[in-house]
XYZ file of C-alpha atoms in Angstrom:
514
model
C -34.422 31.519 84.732
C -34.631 35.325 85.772
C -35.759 38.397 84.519
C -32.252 38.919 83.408
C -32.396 35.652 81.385
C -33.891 33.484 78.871
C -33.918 29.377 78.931
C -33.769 27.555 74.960
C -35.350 26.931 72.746
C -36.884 30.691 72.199
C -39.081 29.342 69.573
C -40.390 26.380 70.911
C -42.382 24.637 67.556
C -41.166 23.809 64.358
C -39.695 27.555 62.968
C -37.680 25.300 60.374
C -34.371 26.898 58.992
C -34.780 30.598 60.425
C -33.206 33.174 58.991
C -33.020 36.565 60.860
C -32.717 40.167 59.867
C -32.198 43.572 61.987
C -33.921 46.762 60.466
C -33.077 49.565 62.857
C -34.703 48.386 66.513
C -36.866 45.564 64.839
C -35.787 41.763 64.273
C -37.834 39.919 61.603
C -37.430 36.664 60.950
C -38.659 33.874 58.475
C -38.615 29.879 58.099
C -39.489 27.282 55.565
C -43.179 26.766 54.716
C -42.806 23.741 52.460
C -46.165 22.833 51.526
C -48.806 24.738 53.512
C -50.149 27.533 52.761
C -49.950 30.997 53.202
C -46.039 30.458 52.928
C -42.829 32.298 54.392
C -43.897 33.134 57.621
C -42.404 36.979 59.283
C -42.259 36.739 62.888
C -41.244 40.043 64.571
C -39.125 40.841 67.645
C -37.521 43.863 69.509
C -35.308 41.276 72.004
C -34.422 37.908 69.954
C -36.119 36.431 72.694
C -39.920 37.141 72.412
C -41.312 36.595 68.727
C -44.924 37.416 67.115
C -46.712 36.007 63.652
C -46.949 39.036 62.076
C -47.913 37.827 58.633
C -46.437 36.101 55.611
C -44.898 37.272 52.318
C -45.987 34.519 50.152
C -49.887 33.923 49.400
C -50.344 30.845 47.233
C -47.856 28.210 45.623
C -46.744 28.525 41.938
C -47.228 26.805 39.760
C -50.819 27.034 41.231
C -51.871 23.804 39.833
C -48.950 21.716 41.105
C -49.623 22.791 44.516
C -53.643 22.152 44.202
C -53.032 18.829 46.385
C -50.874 18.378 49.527
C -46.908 18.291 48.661
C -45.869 18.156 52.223
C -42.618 18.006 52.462
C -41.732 20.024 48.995
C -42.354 23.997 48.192
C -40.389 26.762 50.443
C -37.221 25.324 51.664
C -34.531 27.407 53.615
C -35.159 30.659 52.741
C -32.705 33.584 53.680
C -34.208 36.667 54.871
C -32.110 40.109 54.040
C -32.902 44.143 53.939
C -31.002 45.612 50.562
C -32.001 49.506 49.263
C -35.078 50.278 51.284
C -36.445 46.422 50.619
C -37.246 43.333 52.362
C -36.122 40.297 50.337
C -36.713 36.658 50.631
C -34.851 33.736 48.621
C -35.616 30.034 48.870
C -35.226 26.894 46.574
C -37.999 25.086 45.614
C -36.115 21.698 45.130
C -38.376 20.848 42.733
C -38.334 24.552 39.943
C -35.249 26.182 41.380
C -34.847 29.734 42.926
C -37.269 32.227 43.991
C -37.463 35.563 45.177
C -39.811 37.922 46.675
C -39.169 41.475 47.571
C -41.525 44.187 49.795
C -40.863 47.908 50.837
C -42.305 46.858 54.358
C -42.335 43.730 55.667
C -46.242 43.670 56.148
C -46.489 43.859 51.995
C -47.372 43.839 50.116
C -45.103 41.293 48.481
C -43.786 41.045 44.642
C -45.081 37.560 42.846
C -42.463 35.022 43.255
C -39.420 35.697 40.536
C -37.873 32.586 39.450
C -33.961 33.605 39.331
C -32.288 30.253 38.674
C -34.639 26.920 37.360
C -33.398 23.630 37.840
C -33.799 20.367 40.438
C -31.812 20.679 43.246
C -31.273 24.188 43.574
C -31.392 25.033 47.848
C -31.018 26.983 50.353
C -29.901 30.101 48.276
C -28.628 33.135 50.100
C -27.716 36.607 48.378
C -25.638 39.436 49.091
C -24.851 42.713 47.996
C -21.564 43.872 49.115
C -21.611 47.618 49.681
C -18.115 48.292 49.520
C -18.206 47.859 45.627
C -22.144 47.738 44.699
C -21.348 43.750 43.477
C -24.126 41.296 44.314
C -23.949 37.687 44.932
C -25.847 34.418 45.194
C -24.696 31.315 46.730
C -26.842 28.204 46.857
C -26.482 24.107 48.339
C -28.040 20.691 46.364
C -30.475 18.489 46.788
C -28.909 15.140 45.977
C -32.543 13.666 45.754
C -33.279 15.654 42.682
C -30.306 16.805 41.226
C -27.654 13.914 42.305
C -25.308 16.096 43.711
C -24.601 16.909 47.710
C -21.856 18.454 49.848
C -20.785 21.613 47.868
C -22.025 25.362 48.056
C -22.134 27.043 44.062
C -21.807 30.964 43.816
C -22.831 33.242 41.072
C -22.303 36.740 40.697
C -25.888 38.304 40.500
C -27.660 41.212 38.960
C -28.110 43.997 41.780
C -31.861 43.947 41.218
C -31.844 40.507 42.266
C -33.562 39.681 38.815
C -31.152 37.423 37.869
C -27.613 35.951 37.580
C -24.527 36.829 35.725
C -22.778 33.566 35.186
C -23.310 29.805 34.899
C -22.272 29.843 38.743
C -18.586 27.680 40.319
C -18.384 25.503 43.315
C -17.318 27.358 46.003
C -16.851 25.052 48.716
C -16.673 21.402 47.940
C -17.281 19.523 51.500
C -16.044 15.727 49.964
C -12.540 17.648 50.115
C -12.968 18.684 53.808
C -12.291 15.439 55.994
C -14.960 14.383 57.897
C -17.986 16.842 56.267
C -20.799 15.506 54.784
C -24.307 17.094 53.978
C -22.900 20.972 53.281
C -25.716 22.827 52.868
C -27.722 25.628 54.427
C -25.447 28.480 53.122
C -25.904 31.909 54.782
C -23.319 34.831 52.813
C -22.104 37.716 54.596
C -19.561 40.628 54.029
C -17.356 41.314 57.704
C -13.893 42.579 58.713
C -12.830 42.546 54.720
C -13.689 38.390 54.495
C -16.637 36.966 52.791
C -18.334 34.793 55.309
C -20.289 31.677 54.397
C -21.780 30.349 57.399
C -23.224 26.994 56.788
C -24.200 23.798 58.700
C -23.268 20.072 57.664
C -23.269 16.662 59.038
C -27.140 15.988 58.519
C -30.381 17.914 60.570
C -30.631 15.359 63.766
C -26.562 15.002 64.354
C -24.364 17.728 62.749
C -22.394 20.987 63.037
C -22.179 24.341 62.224
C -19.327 25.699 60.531
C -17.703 28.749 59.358
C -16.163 29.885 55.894
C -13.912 33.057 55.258
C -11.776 33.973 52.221
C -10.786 37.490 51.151
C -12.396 36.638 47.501
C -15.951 35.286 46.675
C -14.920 32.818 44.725
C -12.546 31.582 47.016
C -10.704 29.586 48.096
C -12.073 29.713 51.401
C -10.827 27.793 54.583
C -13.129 26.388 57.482
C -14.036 25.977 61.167
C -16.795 23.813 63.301
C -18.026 26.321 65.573
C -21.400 24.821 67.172
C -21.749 21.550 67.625
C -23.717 19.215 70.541
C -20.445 18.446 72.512
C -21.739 17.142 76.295
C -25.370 18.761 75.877
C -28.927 17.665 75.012
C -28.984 19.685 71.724
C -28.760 17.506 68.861
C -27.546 19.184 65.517
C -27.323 22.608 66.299
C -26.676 24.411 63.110
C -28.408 26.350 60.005
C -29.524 29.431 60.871
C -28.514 33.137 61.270
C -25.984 35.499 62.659
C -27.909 38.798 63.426
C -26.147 41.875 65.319
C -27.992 44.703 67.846
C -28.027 48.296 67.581
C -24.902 48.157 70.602
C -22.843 45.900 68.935
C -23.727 42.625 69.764
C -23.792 39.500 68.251
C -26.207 36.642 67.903
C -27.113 33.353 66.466
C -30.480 32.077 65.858
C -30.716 28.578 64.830
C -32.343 25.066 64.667
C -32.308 21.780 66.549
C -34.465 18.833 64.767
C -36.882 17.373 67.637
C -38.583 14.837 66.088
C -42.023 15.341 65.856
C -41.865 18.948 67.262
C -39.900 19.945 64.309
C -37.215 21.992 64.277
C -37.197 24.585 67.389
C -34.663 27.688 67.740
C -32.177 28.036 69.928
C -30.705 31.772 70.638
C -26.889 31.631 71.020
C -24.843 33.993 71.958
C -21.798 34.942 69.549
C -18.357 36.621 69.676
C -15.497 37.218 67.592
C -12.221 35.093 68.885
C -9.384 32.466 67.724
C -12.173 29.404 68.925
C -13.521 26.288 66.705
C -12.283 23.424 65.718
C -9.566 24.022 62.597
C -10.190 21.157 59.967
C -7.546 22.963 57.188
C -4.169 24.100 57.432
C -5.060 27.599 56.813
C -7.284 27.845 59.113
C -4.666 29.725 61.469
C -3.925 32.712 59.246
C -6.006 36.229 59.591
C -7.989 37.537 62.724
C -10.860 36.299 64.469
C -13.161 33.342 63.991
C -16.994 33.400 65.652
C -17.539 31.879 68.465
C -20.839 30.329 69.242
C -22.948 29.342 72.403
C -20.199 28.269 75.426
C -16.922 28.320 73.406
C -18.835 26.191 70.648
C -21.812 24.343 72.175
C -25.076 25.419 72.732
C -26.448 27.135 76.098
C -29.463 26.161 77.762
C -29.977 29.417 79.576
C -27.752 33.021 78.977
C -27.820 36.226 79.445
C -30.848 38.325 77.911
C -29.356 40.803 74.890
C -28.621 43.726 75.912
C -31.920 45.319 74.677
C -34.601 47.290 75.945
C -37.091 44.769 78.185
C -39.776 43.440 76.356
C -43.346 41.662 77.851
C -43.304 38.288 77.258
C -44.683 36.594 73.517
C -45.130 33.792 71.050
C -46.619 33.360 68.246
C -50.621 32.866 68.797
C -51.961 29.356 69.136
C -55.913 30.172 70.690
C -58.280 31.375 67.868
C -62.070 32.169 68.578
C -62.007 32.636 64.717
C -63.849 36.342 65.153
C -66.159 36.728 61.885
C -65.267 32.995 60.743
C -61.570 34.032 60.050
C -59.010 32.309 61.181
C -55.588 33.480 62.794
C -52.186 33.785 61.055
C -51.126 30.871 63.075
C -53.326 28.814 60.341
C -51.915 27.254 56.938
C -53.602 25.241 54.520
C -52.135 22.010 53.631
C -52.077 23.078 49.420
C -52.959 26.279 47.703
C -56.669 27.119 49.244
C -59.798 26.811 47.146
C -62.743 29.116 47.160
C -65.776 28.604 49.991
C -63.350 26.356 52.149
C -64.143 28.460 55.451
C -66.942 30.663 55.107
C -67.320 34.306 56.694
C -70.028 35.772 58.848
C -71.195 38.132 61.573
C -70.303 35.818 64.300
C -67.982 34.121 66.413
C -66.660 30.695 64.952
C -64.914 28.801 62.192
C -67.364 27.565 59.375
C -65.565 24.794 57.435
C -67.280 23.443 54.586
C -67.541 19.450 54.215
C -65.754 19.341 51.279
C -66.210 16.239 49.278
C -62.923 14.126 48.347
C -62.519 10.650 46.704
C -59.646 10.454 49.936
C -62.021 10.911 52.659
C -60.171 7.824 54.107
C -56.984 9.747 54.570
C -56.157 13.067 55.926
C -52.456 13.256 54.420
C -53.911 13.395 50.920
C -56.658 16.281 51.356
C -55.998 20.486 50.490
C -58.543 21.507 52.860
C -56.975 20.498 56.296
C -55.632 23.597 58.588
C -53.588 23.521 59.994
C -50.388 24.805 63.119
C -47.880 23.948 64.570
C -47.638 21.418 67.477
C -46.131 22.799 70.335
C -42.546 21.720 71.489
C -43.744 21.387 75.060
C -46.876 19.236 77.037
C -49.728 21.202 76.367
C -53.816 20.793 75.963
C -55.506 21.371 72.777
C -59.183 21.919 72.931
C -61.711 22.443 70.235
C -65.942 22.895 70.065
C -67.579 21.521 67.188
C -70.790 21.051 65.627
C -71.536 19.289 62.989
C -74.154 20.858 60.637
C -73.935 18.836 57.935
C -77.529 16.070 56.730
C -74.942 14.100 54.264
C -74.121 10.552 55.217
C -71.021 10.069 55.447
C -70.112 13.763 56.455
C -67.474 14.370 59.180
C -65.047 16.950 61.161
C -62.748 16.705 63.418
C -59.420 17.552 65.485
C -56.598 15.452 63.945
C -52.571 15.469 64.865
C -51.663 14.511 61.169
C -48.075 13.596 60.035
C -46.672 10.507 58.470
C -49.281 8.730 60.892
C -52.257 10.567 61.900
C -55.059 10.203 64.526
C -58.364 12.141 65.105
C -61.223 12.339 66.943
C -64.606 14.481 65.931
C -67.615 13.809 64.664
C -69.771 12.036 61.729
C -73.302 11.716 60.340
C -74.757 8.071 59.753
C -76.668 6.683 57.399
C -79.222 6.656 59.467
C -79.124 10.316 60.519
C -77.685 9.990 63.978
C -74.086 11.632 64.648
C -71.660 9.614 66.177
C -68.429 10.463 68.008
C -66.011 8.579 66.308
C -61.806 8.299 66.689
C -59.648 7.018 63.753
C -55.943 6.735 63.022
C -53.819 5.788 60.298
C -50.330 4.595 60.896
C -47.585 5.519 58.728
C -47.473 2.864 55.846
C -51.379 2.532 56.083
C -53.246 3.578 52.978
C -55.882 4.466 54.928
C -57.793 4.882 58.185
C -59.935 2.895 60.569
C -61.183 3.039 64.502
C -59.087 3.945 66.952
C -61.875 3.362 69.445
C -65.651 2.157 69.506
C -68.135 5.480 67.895
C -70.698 6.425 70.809
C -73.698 8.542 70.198
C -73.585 12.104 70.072
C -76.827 13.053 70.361
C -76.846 16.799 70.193
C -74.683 16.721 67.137
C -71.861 18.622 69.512
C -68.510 17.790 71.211
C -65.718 19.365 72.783
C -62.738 17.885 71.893
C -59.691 17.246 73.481
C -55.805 16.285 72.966
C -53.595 15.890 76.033
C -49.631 16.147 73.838
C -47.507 14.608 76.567
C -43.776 13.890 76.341
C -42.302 12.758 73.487
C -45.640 14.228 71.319
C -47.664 11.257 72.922
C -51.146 11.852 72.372
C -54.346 10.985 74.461
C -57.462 11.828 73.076
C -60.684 12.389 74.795
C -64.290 14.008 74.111
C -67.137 15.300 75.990
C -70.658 14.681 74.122
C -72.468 15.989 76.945
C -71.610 13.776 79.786
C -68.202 14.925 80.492
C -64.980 14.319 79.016
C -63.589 10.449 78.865
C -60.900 9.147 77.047
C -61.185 7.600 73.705
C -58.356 5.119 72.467
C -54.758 4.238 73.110
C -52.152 6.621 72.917
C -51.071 7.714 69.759
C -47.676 8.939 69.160
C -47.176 11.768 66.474
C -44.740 11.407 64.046
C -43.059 13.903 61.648
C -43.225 14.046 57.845
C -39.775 13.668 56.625
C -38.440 17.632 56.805
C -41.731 18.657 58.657
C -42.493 18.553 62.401
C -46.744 17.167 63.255
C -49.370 19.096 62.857
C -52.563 19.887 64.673
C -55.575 19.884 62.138
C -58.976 21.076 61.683
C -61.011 19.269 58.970
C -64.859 18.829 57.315
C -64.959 16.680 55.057
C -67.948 14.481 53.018
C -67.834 11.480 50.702
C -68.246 12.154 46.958
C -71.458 12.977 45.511
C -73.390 15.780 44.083
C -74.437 19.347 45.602
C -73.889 20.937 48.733
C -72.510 18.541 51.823
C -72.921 20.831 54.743
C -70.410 22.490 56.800
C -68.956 21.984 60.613
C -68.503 24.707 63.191
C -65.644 24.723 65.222
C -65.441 27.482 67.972
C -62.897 28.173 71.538
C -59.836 26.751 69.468
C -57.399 27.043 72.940
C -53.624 25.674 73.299
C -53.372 25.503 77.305
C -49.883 24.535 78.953
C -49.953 21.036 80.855
């Protein structure tokens, strides 16, 4: 790679189901949250190729109560990003309630309360658009067949222009069990170009499909199709759902995912043009002009040209945190709504995380107060201090890679008042958790911690209790939830019981490349 340009994945951690937008020089983009908390995440850029956490547009879960315990793998799915009369504007489905919106006059906030547009199970992946040419807006959404029985068709509605709500009971659009060979349509993204309505949407499932291409000269339809990404002879696995974005010169881009396991779903940056390429699967797929053409004549690049942009210093979103006052970075969620004297400010350096109590102290998938970031896509270090100020029996903290399976390594208070370094893990259809290794006396009531993320998202775990580090344990191999890549965790937690547990201190949270 030179200066003159940039290797995939550009996002290299689970960004799931990016959408992008352009507002004059600036690139924004957001991804699906699901379950944690602060949702809707708005990276920033000024090259598509170097991204910053800049904040998020969605504060807490609603209904409030619902989201009170972990619902990993529901919540924010697949929201479209867009920039409509002076206004940001974010859609998602909540497979669960149905469609949201939010809407800001800056994407820093503040943010509208989520507006439910359309309620029902099912409802995903919506995208809107308002067509200047004749002040019309439009929704179009996928299914969930999980909740709602149905798959493999995109349903539009004409909508109100304030994006309050929708005009009609909505038609199928696209039905994908007519197209030969498609399966899994979803992931709709709507847009208005050379006097065609263009539905760009992926199929063919996260870890092995396509992206297509719709056009017709109507909303409604009927529109006519074209594969235009797909894996072909590369190492990129489903390349598809995600957004076309152009510069300020005239160039255009595609942003989108490729599923990795337990690193999520990463972005890839492909470069896009307007020509007769893809693959035609309909027999009207030769009439009008020019088709997009992604990556190299339809797969995806591993290395290309920078845009043509002004140069930018290199960034990512922010992994280190020496949580300045006790507050933690934007880089943290919570794993359910948050609930009051979690993590505790003050005047120094250092996270204070109370040792909250929980009747599922035995199992890390189940608890609110875990927070949480994403694991990087690449071999790194993560490294943590902790201290453990907490007299309850029973109390504990600790570092954790948490997923379907989970495995940590911190500390806890005996019975009788000596703190032990202990390592537990829980595999995936385990109820619960047990030793991972033997516990060893910590005797200060300190460790650093440490987990070495190799290939694959193998994990080796190791501690230093004041006589250097040394390993602790087998290797543990994350694992994804089912939509969501592994996370790295910080937790206190305490059996349950009456009054005040305690807290644990973590400080020098640091993400170093292996």
């Amino acid at each position: 790679m030179t200066s003159e340009t940039y290797r995939n994945p550009v996002l290299d951690a689970d960004w799931s189901d990016p959408d992008v937008v352009r507002v004059g020089d600036d690139f924004y983009l957001t991804a699906s949250s699901f379950g944690r908390v602060p949702g809707l995440p708005l990276l920033h850029s000024r090259d598509l190729v170097n991204w910053t956490l800049v904040g998020h547009a969605l504060e807490r879960l609603e209904p409030a109560e619902e989201f009170a315990v972990p619902r990993h793998d529901c919540g924010v799915w697949a929201p479209s990003l867009r920039y409509h009369d002076e206004r940001f504007w974010i859609f998602w489905g909540d497979p669960d309630q149905g469609i949201f919106q939010v809407n800001a006059p800056a994407v820093r906030g503040p943010w509208t309360r989520p507006h439910l547009l359309k309620a029902g199970k099912g409802l995903i992946d919506p995208c809107p658009l308002w067509d200047e040419e004749t002040g019309e807006a439009y929704l179009v959404h996928a299914w969930a067949k999980s909740r709602s029985g149905v798959k493999n068709r995109l349903t539009g509605h004409r909508m109100r222009p304030d994006g309050t709500g929708l005009l009609d009971e909505g038609k199928v659009i696209v039905d994908g069990d007519r197209i030969p060979g498609w399966f899994t349509l979803e992931g709709p993204k709507l847009h208005r170009h050379d006097g065609w309505f263009w539905i760009l949407a992926p199929a063919g499932g996260v870890e092995t499909g396509w992206q297509g291409a719709f056009r017709s000269r109507g909303f409604f339809g009927p529109y006519e199709e074209r594969i235009v990404l797909e894996q072909k002879d590369t190492d990129v696995n489903g390349p598809h759902q995600g957004a076309w974005v152009r510069t300020p010169s005239g160039e255009d881009w595609f942003l989108h995912f490729q599923q990795r396991g337990a690193y999520g779903r990463v972005v890839h940056l492909q470069p896009m043009r307007w020509g007769p390429g893809g693959t035609s699967r309909s027999s009207e797929a030769e009439s009008g002009g020019g088709w997009p053409v992604l990556g190299d004549d339809g797969a995806p690049v591993a290395e290309h040209r920078r845009p043509d942009l002004p140069p930018q210093p290199p960034a990512a979103p922010a992994t280190d945190d020496d949580f300045p006052g006790g507050r933690y970075g934007r880089q943290w969620q919570w794993t359910a709504n948050p609930g009051d004297g979690w993590a505790t400010q003050h005047s120094g350096d250092g996270l204070r995380l109370t040792c909250v109590r929980s009747h599922d102290a035995h199992d890390l998938r189940k608890l609110p107060h875990v927070l949480t970031q994403r694991l990087p896509g690449a071999p790194c270090t993560a490294e943590v201090e902790l201290r453990l100020d907490s007299d309850e029996p029973g109390a504990r903290a600790g570092l954790a890679v948490l997923g379907d399976a989970f495995g940590w390594i911190g500390l806890q208070r005996g019975t009788d008042g000596t703190v032990h370094l202990v390592h537990r893990f829980a595999e995936a259809v385990a109820e619960g958790e047990r030793d991972a290794a033997h516990p060893r006396l910590a005797p200060e009531g300190r460790a650093r911690l440490r987990i070495e993320i190799g290939a694959g998202a193998r994990c080796r775990f190791s501690a230093d209790v004041g006589d250097g580090f040394r390993q602790s344990g087998p290797v543990f191999a994350a694992t994804p939830w089912r939509w969501v890549g592994a996370l790295l965790g910080l937790f206190a937690l305490a059996p349950p019981g009456q009054g005040h547990a305690g807290a644990a201190a973590f400080t020098r949270f640091r993400i170093s490349a292996s």
